[in-house]
Structure formats: C-alpha cells, structure tokens
Coordinates of C-alpha atoms in Angstrom, one line a residue:
Chain H
M1 CA 0.0 0.0 0.0
K2 CA 2.7 2.4 1.0
D3 CA 4.7 1.7 -2.2
I4 CA 1.6 2.7 -4.3
L5 CA 1.1 6.0 -2.4
H6 CA 4.8 6.9 -2.5
P7 CA 6.4 5.2 -5.4
R8 CA 10.2 5.3 -5.5
A9 CA 11.6 7.3 -8.4
A10 CA 13.8 5.3 -10.8
T11 CA 16.7 7.6 -9.8
D12 CA 16.2 7.0 -6.1
D13 CA 18.4 4.6 -4.2
H14 CA 16.9 1.7 -2.4
P15 CA 16.1 2.7 1.2
L16 CA 18.6 0.1 2.6
T17 CA 21.3 1.5 0.2
K18 CA 20.5 5.0 1.5
I19 CA 20.9 3.9 5.1
A20 CA 24.1 2.0 4.5
L21 CA 25.8 4.8 2.4
S22 CA 24.7 7.4 4.9
A23 CA 26.1 5.4 7.8
I24 CA 29.4 4.9 6.0
A25 CA 29.6 8.6 5.1
I26 CA 28.7 9.8 8.6
G27 CA 31.0 7.2 10.2
F28 CA 33.9 8.3 8.0
L29 CA 33.3 12.0 8.8
I30 CA 33.0 11.3 12.6
L31 CA 36.3 9.3 12.5
F32 CA 38.3 11.9 10.4
L33 CA 36.6 15.2 11.2
F34 CA 34.5 15.4 14.3
M35 CA 36.7 13.3 16.6
P36 CA 40.0 15.2 15.8
L37 CA 38.2 18.5 16.3
L38 CA 36.6 17.4 19.6
S39 CA 39.8 16.0 20.9
V40 CA 41.6 19.4 20.5
F41 CA 39.1 21.0 23.0
S42 CA 38.9 17.9 25.2
E43 CA 42.7 17.7 25.6
A44 CA 42.9 21.4 26.3
L45 CA 40.4 21.2 29.1
A46 CA 41.7 17.8 30.5
Q47 CA 42.9 19.5 33.6
G48 CA 40.2 22.2 33.8
W49 CA 39.6 25.7 32.4
R50 CA 42.1 27.2 34.8
M51 CA 45.1 25.4 33.4
A52 CA 44.1 26.1 29.8
W53 CA 43.6 29.8 30.5
D54 CA 47.0 30.0 32.3
A55 CA 48.7 28.4 29.3
L56 CA 47.3 31.2 27.1
R57 CA 48.5 33.9 29.4
E58 CA 52.0 32.7 29.7
P59 CA 54.5 35.2 28.2
D60 CA 55.8 33.0 25.4
A61 CA 52.2 32.2 24.4
V62 CA 51.3 35.9 24.3
A63 CA 54.3 36.6 22.2
A64 CA 53.4 33.9 19.8
I65 CA 49.8 35.2 19.5
K66 CA 51.1 38.8 18.9
L67 CA 53.6 37.6 16.3
T68 CA 50.9 35.6 14.4
L69 CA 48.6 38.6 14.3
L70 CA 51.5 40.8 13.1
V71 CA 52.5 38.4 10.3
A72 CA 48.9 38.1 9.1
A73 CA 48.5 41.9 9.3
I74 CA 51.4 42.3 6.8
A75 CA 50.9 39.2 4.6
V76 CA 47.1 39.4 4.0
P77 CA 47.0 43.1 2.8
A78 CA 50.0 42.5 0.6
N79 CA 48.3 39.6 -1.1
M80 CA 45.0 41.5 -1.2
V81 CA 46.7 44.3 -3.2
F82 CA 48.3 41.8 -5.5
G83 CA 45.1 39.9 -6.0
L84 CA 43.3 43.2 -7.0
A85 CA 46.1 44.2 -9.4
A86 CA 46.4 40.8 -11.0
A87 CA 42.6 40.4 -11.4
W88 CA 42.3 44.0 -12.9
C89 CA 44.9 43.5 -15.6
I90 CA 43.7 39.9 -16.4
A91 CA 40.0 40.6 -16.5
K92 CA 39.9 44.1 -18.0
F93 CA 42.5 43.7 -20.8
D94 CA 43.5 41.3 -23.5
F95 CA 47.1 40.3 -23.9
R96 CA 49.1 37.2 -24.9
G97 CA 50.1 34.7 -22.3
K98 CA 47.1 35.4 -20.1
H99 CA 46.5 31.7 -19.3
F100 CA 50.2 31.2 -18.6
L101 CA 50.1 34.1 -16.1
I102 CA 47.1 32.5 -14.4
T103 CA 49.0 29.2 -14.1
L104 CA 52.0 31.0 -12.7
I105 CA 49.8 32.6 -10.0
D106 CA 48.6 29.2 -8.9
I107 CA 52.1 27.7 -8.5
P108 CA 52.3 28.3 -4.7
F109 CA 49.3 26.0 -4.2
S110 CA 51.1 23.0 -5.7
V111 CA 54.4 23.6 -3.9
S112 CA 55.1 21.8 -0.6
P113 CA 55.1 24.3 2.3
V114 CA 58.5 23.0 3.3
V115 CA 59.9 23.8 -0.2
A116 CA 58.3 27.2 0.1
G117 CA 60.3 27.8 3.3
L118 CA 63.4 26.2 1.8
V119 CA 63.6 28.7 -1.1
F120 CA 64.0 31.6 1.2
V121 CA 66.7 29.9 3.3
L122 CA 68.6 29.2 0.1
I123 CA 68.5 33.0 -0.7
F124 CA 68.8 34.6 2.6
G125 CA 70.2 31.9 4.9
L126 CA 73.8 31.9 6.2
Q127 CA 75.0 29.9 3.2
G128 CA 72.5 31.3 0.9
W129 CA 73.1 33.6 -2.1
M130 CA 72.8 36.8 -0.1
G131 CA 73.9 35.3 3.2
Q132 CA 77.3 36.8 3.4
W133 CA 76.2 40.2 2.3
L134 CA 73.3 40.3 4.8
R135 CA 75.6 39.2 7.6
D136 CA 78.2 41.9 6.7
N137 CA 75.4 44.5 6.8
D138 CA 73.8 43.1 9.9
I139 CA 70.4 42.5 8.3
K140 CA 68.4 39.5 9.6
I141 CA 65.8 37.9 7.3
V142 CA 65.8 34.2 8.0
F143 CA 65.2 33.3 11.7
A144 CA 63.5 36.7 12.0
L145 CA 60.2 38.5 11.2
P146 CA 61.0 39.3 7.5
G147 CA 61.6 35.6 6.7
I148 CA 58.4 34.5 8.4
V149 CA 56.4 37.2 6.5
L150 CA 58.0 36.2 3.2
A151 CA 57.2 32.5 3.7
T152 CA 53.6 33.3 4.7
I153 CA 53.1 35.6 1.7
F154 CA 54.4 32.7 -0.5
V155 CA 52.0 30.1 0.7
T156 CA 49.0 32.4 0.8
F157 CA 49.9 34.1 -2.5
P158 CA 47.0 32.9 -4.8
F159 CA 44.1 33.0 -2.4
V160 CA 42.6 36.5 -3.2
A161 CA 43.7 36.4 -6.9
R162 CA 42.0 33.1 -7.6
E163 CA 38.7 34.3 -6.1
L164 CA 38.7 37.6 -8.0
I165 CA 40.0 36.5 -11.4
P166 CA 37.1 34.2 -12.6
L167 CA 34.5 36.6 -11.1
M168 CA 35.9 39.7 -12.7
V169 CA 36.3 37.9 -16.1
D170 CA 32.6 36.9 -15.8
Q171 CA 31.5 40.4 -15.0
G172 CA 33.2 41.8 -18.1
R173 CA 34.2 45.4 -18.7
D174 CA 31.0 47.2 -19.8
E175 CA 30.4 49.0 -16.5
E176 CA 33.9 50.2 -16.2
E177 CA 34.0 51.3 -19.9
A178 CA 30.8 53.3 -19.4
A179 CA 32.2 55.0 -16.3
V180 CA 35.5 55.9 -18.0
S181 CA 33.7 57.2 -21.1
L182 CA 31.6 59.4 -18.8
G183 CA 34.8 61.0 -17.5
A184 CA 35.5 59.0 -14.3
S185 CA 39.2 58.6 -13.5
G186 CA 40.7 55.1 -13.1
W187 CA 40.7 55.2 -9.4
S188 CA 37.2 56.4 -9.0
T189 CA 36.0 53.8 -11.6
F190 CA 37.7 51.2 -9.4
F191 CA 36.3 52.4 -6.1
R192 CA 32.8 53.3 -7.3
V193 CA 32.1 50.7 -10.0
T194 CA 34.4 47.7 -9.6
L195 CA 34.8 47.4 -5.8
P196 CA 31.0 47.3 -5.0
N197 CA 30.7 44.4 -7.6
I198 CA 33.5 42.3 -6.1
K199 CA 33.3 43.2 -2.4
W200 CA 31.9 39.8 -1.2
A201 CA 34.3 37.8 -3.3
L202 CA 37.2 40.0 -2.0
L203 CA 36.1 39.4 1.6
Y204 CA 35.8 35.6 0.8
G205 CA 39.4 35.5 -0.5
V206 CA 40.8 37.6 2.4
L207 CA 39.0 35.3 4.8
L208 CA 40.7 32.1 3.4
C209 CA 44.0 34.0 3.0
N210 CA 43.9 35.0 6.6
A211 CA 43.1 31.6 8.0
R212 CA 46.0 30.0 6.1
A213 CA 48.3 32.9 7.1
M214 CA 47.6 32.5 10.8
G215 CA 47.7 28.7 10.6
E216 CA 50.7 28.1 8.4
F217 CA 53.2 25.7 9.9
G218 CA 55.6 24.0 7.4
A219 CA 56.9 27.0 5.5
V220 CA 57.2 29.1 8.7
S221 CA 58.8 26.3 10.6
V222 CA 61.7 26.2 8.1
V223 CA 62.5 30.0 8.3
S224 CA 61.7 30.8 11.9
G225 CA 64.5 29.2 13.9
H226 CA 62.0 28.4 16.7
I227 CA 63.3 31.1 19.1
R228 CA 60.8 31.0 22.0
G229 CA 59.1 34.3 22.6
L230 CA 60.7 35.9 19.5
T231 CA 60.1 34.0 16.3
N232 CA 57.5 31.4 17.3
T233 CA 54.1 31.9 15.7
M234 CA 51.1 30.2 17.3
P235 CA 51.4 26.9 15.3
L236 CA 55.1 26.7 16.1
H237 CA 54.4 27.4 19.8
V238 CA 52.0 24.4 19.7
E239 CA 54.8 22.3 18.3
V240 CA 57.3 23.4 20.9
L241 CA 54.9 22.8 23.8
Y242 CA 53.8 19.4 22.4
N243 CA 57.4 18.2 22.0
D244 CA 58.0 19.3 25.6
Y245 CA 55.2 17.1 26.8
Q246 CA 53.2 20.2 27.9
Y247 CA 50.0 18.8 26.4
V248 CA 47.5 21.1 28.1
G249 CA 49.4 24.1 26.9
A250 CA 49.9 22.8 23.4
F251 CA 46.2 21.9 23.1
A252 CA 45.1 25.2 24.7
V253 CA 46.9 27.2 22.0
A254 CA 45.7 24.7 19.4
S255 CA 42.1 25.3 20.5
L256 CA 42.5 29.0 19.9
L257 CA 43.6 28.1 16.3
A258 CA 40.8 25.6 16.0
L259 CA 38.3 28.3 17.1
L260 CA 39.8 30.5 14.4
A261 CA 39.2 27.7 11.9
L262 CA 35.5 27.3 13.0
V263 CA 34.9 31.1 12.8
T264 CA 36.4 31.1 9.3
L265 CA 34.2 28.2 8.2
T266 CA 31.1 29.8 9.6
L267 CA 31.8 33.1 7.9
K268 CA 32.7 31.3 4.7
S269 CA 29.4 29.3 4.7
L270 CA 27.4 32.4 5.5
L271 CA 29.0 34.2 2.5
E272 CA 28.3 31.2 0.3
W273 CA 24.6 30.9 1.3
R274 CA 23.9 34.6 1.3
F275 CA 25.9 35.9 -1.7
A276 CA 26.4 32.8 -3.8
G277 CA 25.7 34.8 -7.0
E278 CA 28.3 37.4 -6.2
L279 CA 31.1 34.9 -5.5
A280 CA 32.9 33.2 -8.3
A281 CA 31.1 30.1 -9.4
S282 CA 34.3 28.2 -10.0
G283 CA 37.2 27.6 -7.6
R284 CA 35.3 27.2 -4.4
H285 CA 38.4 26.4 -2.4
Chain T
M1 CA 40.5 51.8 -19.9
P2 CA 43.2 53.0 -17.6
G3 CA 45.5 51.0 -15.3
F4 CA 46.9 48.3 -17.5
G5 CA 50.6 49.4 -17.3
F6 CA 50.5 49.9 -13.6
T7 CA 48.6 46.7 -12.6
M8 CA 50.6 44.6 -15.0
A9 CA 53.9 45.9 -13.9
F10 CA 53.0 45.4 -10.2
T11 CA 51.6 41.9 -10.9
L12 CA 54.8 40.8 -12.7
F13 CA 57.1 42.4 -10.1
Y14 CA 55.3 40.8 -7.1
L15 CA 55.0 37.4 -8.8
S16 CA 58.7 37.4 -9.7
A17 CA 59.9 38.7 -6.3
I18 CA 57.8 36.3 -4.2
V19 CA 57.5 33.2 -6.4
L20 CA 59.6 33.0 -9.6
I21 CA 63.0 34.2 -8.5
P22 CA 63.0 32.2 -5.2
L23 CA 62.0 29.0 -7.1
A24 CA 64.7 29.7 -9.6
A25 CA 67.2 30.0 -6.8
L26 CA 66.1 26.6 -5.6
V27 CA 66.4 25.0 -9.0
I28 CA 69.9 26.3 -9.5
R29 CA 71.3 25.4 -6.1
P30 CA 71.8 21.6 -6.2
W31 CA 73.9 21.8 -9.4
E32 CA 76.9 22.9 -7.4
L33 CA 77.1 19.2 -6.6
G34 CA 77.4 18.4 -10.3
W35 CA 75.2 15.9 -12.1
S36 CA 76.6 12.8 -10.4
G37 CA 76.6 14.6 -7.0
F38 CA 72.9 15.4 -7.4
W39 CA 72.0 11.8 -8.1
A40 CA 74.2 10.5 -5.3
E41 CA 72.3 12.8 -3.0
I42 CA 68.9 11.5 -4.3
G43 CA 70.1 7.9 -4.3
Q44 CA 70.9 7.7 -0.6
P45 CA 68.9 4.9 1.0
R46 CA 67.4 7.2 3.5
V47 CA 66.2 9.6 0.8
L48 CA 64.8 6.8 -1.3
A49 CA 63.0 5.4 1.7
A50 CA 61.5 8.8 2.4
L51 CA 60.4 9.2 -1.2
R52 CA 58.9 5.7 -1.3
L53 CA 56.9 6.4 2.0
S54 CA 55.7 9.9 0.8
F55 CA 54.5 8.6 -2.5
G56 CA 53.2 5.2 -1.3
A57 CA 51.3 6.6 1.7
S58 CA 49.9 9.5 -0.5
A59 CA 48.7 7.0 -3.1
V60 CA 47.0 4.8 -0.5
A61 CA 45.4 7.8 1.2
A62 CA 44.2 9.2 -2.1
L63 CA 42.7 5.8 -3.0
I64 CA 40.9 5.6 0.4
N65 CA 39.6 9.2 -0.2
S66 CA 38.4 8.4 -3.7
V67 CA 36.1 5.7 -2.2
F68 CA 34.9 7.4 0.9
G69 CA 35.0 10.9 -0.6
F70 CA 32.7 9.6 -3.3
I71 CA 30.3 8.2 -0.8
V72 CA 30.3 11.5 1.2
A73 CA 29.7 13.6 -1.9
W74 CA 26.9 11.2 -3.0
V75 CA 25.2 11.4 0.4
L76 CA 25.5 15.2 0.6
V77 CA 24.1 15.8 -2.9
R78 CA 21.5 13.1 -3.3
Y79 CA 20.1 12.5 0.2
R80 CA 18.2 14.7 2.6
F81 CA 18.8 14.5 6.3
P82 CA 18.7 16.9 9.3
G83 CA 22.0 18.8 9.9
K84 CA 23.1 18.4 6.3
K85 CA 24.2 22.0 5.9
L86 CA 26.3 21.8 9.0
V87 CA 28.0 18.5 7.9
D88 CA 28.5 20.1 4.4
A89 CA 30.2 23.2 5.9
L90 CA 32.4 21.0 8.2
V91 CA 33.8 19.1 5.2
D92 CA 36.1 22.1 4.6
L93 CA 37.6 21.7 8.1
P94 CA 40.9 20.2 6.9
F95 CA 41.3 23.3 4.6
A96 CA 40.7 25.7 7.5
L97 CA 42.3 23.9 10.5
P98 CA 46.0 24.7 10.8
T99 CA 48.0 21.5 10.0
A100 CA 49.9 21.5 13.3
V101 CA 46.6 21.4 15.2
A102 CA 45.4 18.6 13.0
G103 CA 48.7 16.8 13.6
I104 CA 48.6 16.8 17.4
A105 CA 44.8 16.1 17.5
L106 CA 45.3 13.0 15.3
S107 CA 48.3 11.7 17.2
A108 CA 46.4 12.2 20.5
L109 CA 43.5 10.3 19.0
Y110 CA 45.4 7.4 17.5
A111 CA 48.1 7.0 20.1
G112 CA 48.0 3.9 22.4
N113 CA 46.0 5.8 25.1
G114 CA 43.8 7.7 22.6
W115 CA 40.0 7.3 22.0
I116 CA 40.6 5.4 18.8
G117 CA 44.2 4.2 19.2
G118 CA 43.4 2.6 22.6
P119 CA 40.8 0.0 21.4
L120 CA 42.8 -0.6 18.2
E121 CA 46.0 -1.4 20.2
K122 CA 44.0 -3.9 22.3
A123 CA 43.1 -5.6 19.0
G124 CA 46.8 -5.6 18.1
I125 CA 46.8 -2.8 15.6
K126 CA 49.2 0.1 16.0
I127 CA 48.5 3.3 14.0
A128 CA 50.4 6.2 15.6
Y129 CA 54.2 6.3 15.1
T130 CA 54.0 3.8 12.1
P131 CA 53.5 4.4 8.4
Y132 CA 49.8 3.8 9.0
G133 CA 49.8 7.0 11.0
V134 CA 51.2 8.8 8.0
M135 CA 48.3 7.5 6.0
V136 CA 45.7 8.6 8.6
A137 CA 47.0 12.2 8.5
L138 CA 47.0 12.2 4.7
V139 CA 43.4 10.9 4.5
F140 CA 42.4 13.8 6.8
I141 CA 44.0 16.5 4.7
G142 CA 43.1 15.1 1.3
M143 CA 39.4 14.3 1.9
P144 CA 37.9 17.7 1.0
F145 CA 39.6 17.7 -2.4
V146 CA 37.7 14.7 -3.6
V147 CA 34.3 15.7 -2.0
R148 CA 34.5 19.4 -3.2
T149 CA 35.6 18.4 -6.7
L150 CA 32.7 15.9 -7.1
Q151 CA 29.9 17.8 -5.5
P152 CA 29.1 20.4 -8.2
V153 CA 29.5 17.9 -11.0
L154 CA 27.2 15.4 -9.2
A155 CA 24.6 18.1 -8.6
D156 CA 24.6 19.1 -12.3
L157 CA 24.3 15.5 -13.5
H158 CA 21.1 15.1 -15.5
L159 CA 18.8 12.4 -14.2
D160 CA 17.6 11.6 -17.8
S161 CA 20.2 9.0 -18.5
E162 CA 19.6 7.3 -15.1
E163 CA 15.9 7.2 -15.9
A164 CA 16.5 5.8 -19.4
S165 CA 18.8 3.2 -17.9
A166 CA 16.1 2.2 -15.4
T167 CA 13.3 2.0 -18.0
L168 CA 15.5 -0.3 -20.1
G169 CA 15.5 -2.7 -17.2
A170 CA 18.9 -2.0 -15.5
T171 CA 19.1 -2.5 -11.8
R172 CA 20.2 0.5 -9.7
F173 CA 23.6 -1.0 -9.3
Q174 CA 24.0 -1.6 -13.1
T175 CA 22.9 2.0 -13.7
F176 CA 25.6 3.1 -11.2
R177 CA 28.3 0.9 -12.7
H178 CA 27.6 1.6 -16.4
V179 CA 26.0 5.0 -16.5
I180 CA 26.8 7.2 -13.4
L181 CA 30.4 6.0 -12.8
P182 CA 31.7 6.6 -16.4
M183 CA 30.2 10.1 -16.4
L184 CA 31.9 10.9 -13.1
A185 CA 35.2 9.1 -13.7
P186 CA 37.2 12.1 -15.0
T187 CA 36.1 14.3 -12.1
L188 CA 36.7 11.6 -9.5
L189 CA 40.2 11.1 -11.0
T190 CA 40.8 14.9 -10.8
G191 CA 39.8 15.1 -7.2
T192 CA 41.9 12.0 -6.3
A193 CA 44.9 13.5 -8.1
M194 CA 44.5 16.8 -6.2
A195 CA 44.4 14.9 -2.9
F196 CA 47.5 12.9 -3.9
A197 CA 49.4 16.0 -4.9
R198 CA 48.6 17.8 -1.7
A199 CA 49.5 14.7 0.4
V200 CA 53.0 14.3 -1.1
G201 CA 54.1 17.8 0.1
E202 CA 52.2 17.7 3.4
Y203 CA 54.3 18.3 6.6
G204 CA 52.4 19.7 9.6
S205 CA 49.7 17.1 10.0
V206 CA 52.0 14.2 9.5
I207 CA 55.1 14.7 11.6
F208 CA 53.4 14.4 15.0
I209 CA 51.7 11.1 14.3
A210 CA 54.4 9.6 12.1
G211 CA 57.1 9.0 14.8
N212 CA 59.7 10.0 12.2
L213 CA 61.8 6.9 12.3
P214 CA 64.5 7.1 9.6
M215 CA 63.9 4.5 6.8
V216 CA 60.5 3.6 8.3
S217 CA 58.2 6.6 8.9
E218 CA 60.2 9.6 7.8
I219 CA 58.5 11.7 5.1
T220 CA 60.4 13.6 2.4
P221 CA 59.6 17.1 3.5
L222 CA 60.9 16.3 7.0
L223 CA 64.2 15.1 5.4
I224 CA 64.6 18.5 3.8
I225 CA 64.3 20.1 7.2
I226 CA 66.8 17.7 8.7
K227 CA 69.3 18.5 5.9
L228 CA 68.9 22.2 6.5
Q229 CA 69.5 21.8 10.2
E230 CA 72.8 20.1 9.2
Y231 CA 73.6 23.1 7.0
D232 CA 73.6 20.7 4.0
Y233 CA 71.9 23.3 1.7
A234 CA 72.7 21.6 -1.5
G235 CA 71.4 18.3 -0.3
A236 CA 68.2 19.9 0.9
A237 CA 67.9 21.7 -2.4
A238 CA 68.4 18.5 -4.3
I239 CA 65.4 16.9 -2.6
G240 CA 63.4 20.1 -2.9
V241 CA 64.0 20.1 -6.7
V242 CA 62.8 16.5 -7.0
M243 CA 59.6 17.4 -5.1
L244 CA 59.2 20.6 -7.2
A245 CA 59.6 18.7 -10.5
I246 CA 57.1 16.1 -9.4
S247 CA 54.5 18.8 -8.4
F248 CA 55.0 20.5 -11.8
V249 CA 54.4 17.3 -13.7
F250 CA 51.3 16.9 -11.6
L251 CA 50.1 20.4 -12.2
L252 CA 50.4 19.8 -16.0
G253 CA 48.7 16.4 -15.7
L254 CA 45.9 18.0 -13.6
N255 CA 45.3 20.7 -16.2
A256 CA 45.0 18.1 -18.9
L257 CA 42.7 16.0 -16.7
Q258 CA 40.4 19.0 -16.0
A259 CA 40.3 19.8 -19.7
W260 CA 39.3 16.2 -20.4
A261 CA 36.7 16.2 -17.6
S262 CA 35.0 19.4 -18.9
S263 CA 35.0 18.1 -22.4
R264 CA 33.3 14.9 -21.3
R265 CA 30.5 16.9 -19.5

C-alpha cells in the first residue's frame, strides 16, 4: 500500500542502500573530522579551564599570538593588493600569455610548504646567495620576522587572486568602460564601480587567506628558527609545547587556532549561502 | 581603460619577487654538486625510503579518499537528512584547520592511550608512530579535495540517463556501474589526483603522528628540514628540486585532466 502511495523514483536509491551509504559517510566524517576537532578541545580542558587559561596567558604564548597577528597583518593586505592588481589586468585587458600568467599565479598551491620555506633559506640563509652580504650589513631575514612574513606571503599568494579573477572575467568590462567614457578617473572607476561588484568575493578571498596565514606551519617552521618568545608563531608554539610534553598548553593554544578555523568556516558558509551569486562560481576552495 | 601598465607591472614584479625568483634560486642550487653529486644525494637509501613512503602513503590515502569521498559527496548531494548543511560546511575543516593542530589532534586520538588508538591497540593494531599513522593524516587533509571536486558535477548530473537506464531494465547497481560512474570518472580522477598532490608535500599534520623513524616513517619534507639543520643546503635543495619537479608534472597532468573532464560533460 505504502509503495503505491509513495512510489520510489527510478533515480532514487533503495532505502537500505541509503541507510548503508549514509552510515558509511557519517561514520567516516566522525572518525576523520569530528573526533579530531573534539579531541583538541577535550585535551585542552583535560585539567580544567584554569590550566588552559593560564597556558594562554604565559609570556611565550602571548608573544606567539602577537607575532601571528602581526605576520597576518602584513601578509594578508600585501596579497590582497596583489590579487586586486592581478585580477584587474587579467579581467579588463587582452594580452598574450594570459593563461600562462594565471597558471604561474597558482604555483604556490602546488608547492610543498617545506619547499616554500626552503627557497627563502637558500637565498637569505647563512650559506644562501645573499647570506654573506646580509651578515656583513647586519640584516636578519631568515630566523627573524621578514623571513616569516615572506614564507607566509608565498603560501597564501594565490588566495585572493583566484577568487577575483574568474568573477571579474565573468563580469566583463562594460560597466567600467561606461564609467570611463563618462569621464571617471581610473581610481574612481575602481572604487565606485568595480569594488562594489566584487566586495563579497574579495572578503571571501581575504578570509581564506587570513586563515591560512595564521595557521601556516611547514613553511614558517623552516624559516623561523624556533626562538621562544621571539620567532615562534602560534602553530610553532604548539609544536614546541607538544614536544616538551606540555600537552595542556599545546592543546590550549591549538584550540585557539581551532576556534579561528571554526569562525572562518562559519563566515565562509554564510557568504556562500547569502551571496552565492556574487562569489565566483568556480574555484570554491 | 586606464590602469593596464601599472597593474601589469605590479603583478609581474610581485610574482617574480615572491614566487619565480625564489623558485629559480632553488632549481639552480643543487647543481653545485654536479650531475653525479645530485644523483648521489637523491640515491641515498634514507632519501629513497622517504620518497617511497611519501608517494606510497599518499597514493593509499588518495585511494581511500576516492572511495569514501565519493560516498560522502553522493550522500551530501542526493540524500536529505537533518543537519546536512552543518555537515557540508564542516567538510572544509581540513582546509581551515592549521596543519599543526590537525597533527597533534590526530596523534592524541590514534596513540595507544587515545580514543581510537586505545581500542585498536588492544586488538593488536598500531596506527600512531607507524607508516599507517602517516596515511591517517594524509586521508584527513586530502578528503575535502575529492568531495568538493565531485559535489558540483554530481549536482549538475542530469537524471535523464539514469531514468533511461532504469526503464531499459537495468538494476540500480547496473545503472551506477555503467551510467553514473563513467560520467563521473574524470572528475573523480581529478579530485583524487589533487588529494594525492597535496599529500605528497604535506608536513604539519604528518610529523606528529608519524614517529619520524628514519627509513620507516620519515617523510620527504621532513628530510629537507633535517638536511637544512645540518647546513647541507645543496642536499636539501636536491630533494626540494625533485619534489618541485614532481609537483609541476602533476600540475600539468591535472590541467590536462580537467580539460578532459570538462570536455566529457
């Protein structure tokens, strides 16, 4: 009787298949997503809120948090300006080698983070190309802030550009051409016409760029030198504490980073649900 | 329209300064060892073992992800259940969670006293601090690549061909095997290849759970860091160049795959 009232469509899976596949999918996600996430917070609070809170107020932890914020505050705007410039010249003009340029911009995504750190050590390290000269002039790049910033910029390089390029190519150039023909300057065309059209995609790219900049580990680990309280970012501080068997401290700092990831995911999903049409259709990660 | 000269000049300058020149410096460096010195560096048993582990574990992890990632994508696109949007948003967690955090979380979970590692160890299975631990970490970071690549294509799939197949008398499994799977194969392959490429270079999520035993559970990126700590810049650069060459081959292959996938749609 039930089958006659609610016939199953030919493209529907058998109810038992549905249950089995759903169980496998949810089980897999619990094992590889929810449990790791849960364990970060559970380990941090293993000895109570007090211990976790104290681990965050410890001077080395505070220094690591400040350094992470500083690095992101330099790297993210730098890549934002680059993303805007690259998307402008690629979307609004025709030139030869455009596809090649887009491929070059994507390179940092396919390079191992450790290799990203390595390239800067080979240039600025003690035995690098400029090592002797830097030492003679008493300039520190590797094992200091500039190296950490450079490595972070490298690994987060394409985030803003790859959000903006497909969107701005899709939007075309009619509106800008109209503004210019009516006498608007380049800058006012950009701020009054282009920017309002791309603001959500720009925010989306900046959000992902920032999450990676604050969380980057491999590349920064190579160039930082792990000097406590000086060149340790938050992820590096997590590593130092963990290797010191200070698990509560390591997981307390880690849960701050996990919270950052959750906030990023929430904002990202909100942008996708609310402004799907104004974000680039392609390249969702 | 104004601004071409300025934006193009800035784009090329920034791209060269941050990406192209540094990578060129890497590619030039190992040749101070000479051709034979370069191969001697790569041919060391410890380096070969690390390369074997990195590629082997990445391949196994990508394979696991291709199966389970497919099921996750299928369930998320085709079925309706409460909390689906939340689950869908959380699939991106491995992209957003810093790798070091993922690394210590996974090793706490799979260690002998962990929630998962404890029961497994009683059953005689050791995951953490073995090559299996490396695979677990690589499954974690590769999973969203397969799911996110498949999802939009799966959602766009027309149901006509499935209906046609059903009216011609095919069972649901036959329809899946002979109609759905061939249509999705290029996309599935693309997502799997992306997960594999990411896994080969991965560092942060692996080193905590791997145990890092030379010749057994030591991944290639870690070996680069060890060489650097010994001030063996040329040796580190030699391994770096091999990894870079492999990622370029993969980038080219992926572009070809994506072109094929979109031509099949």
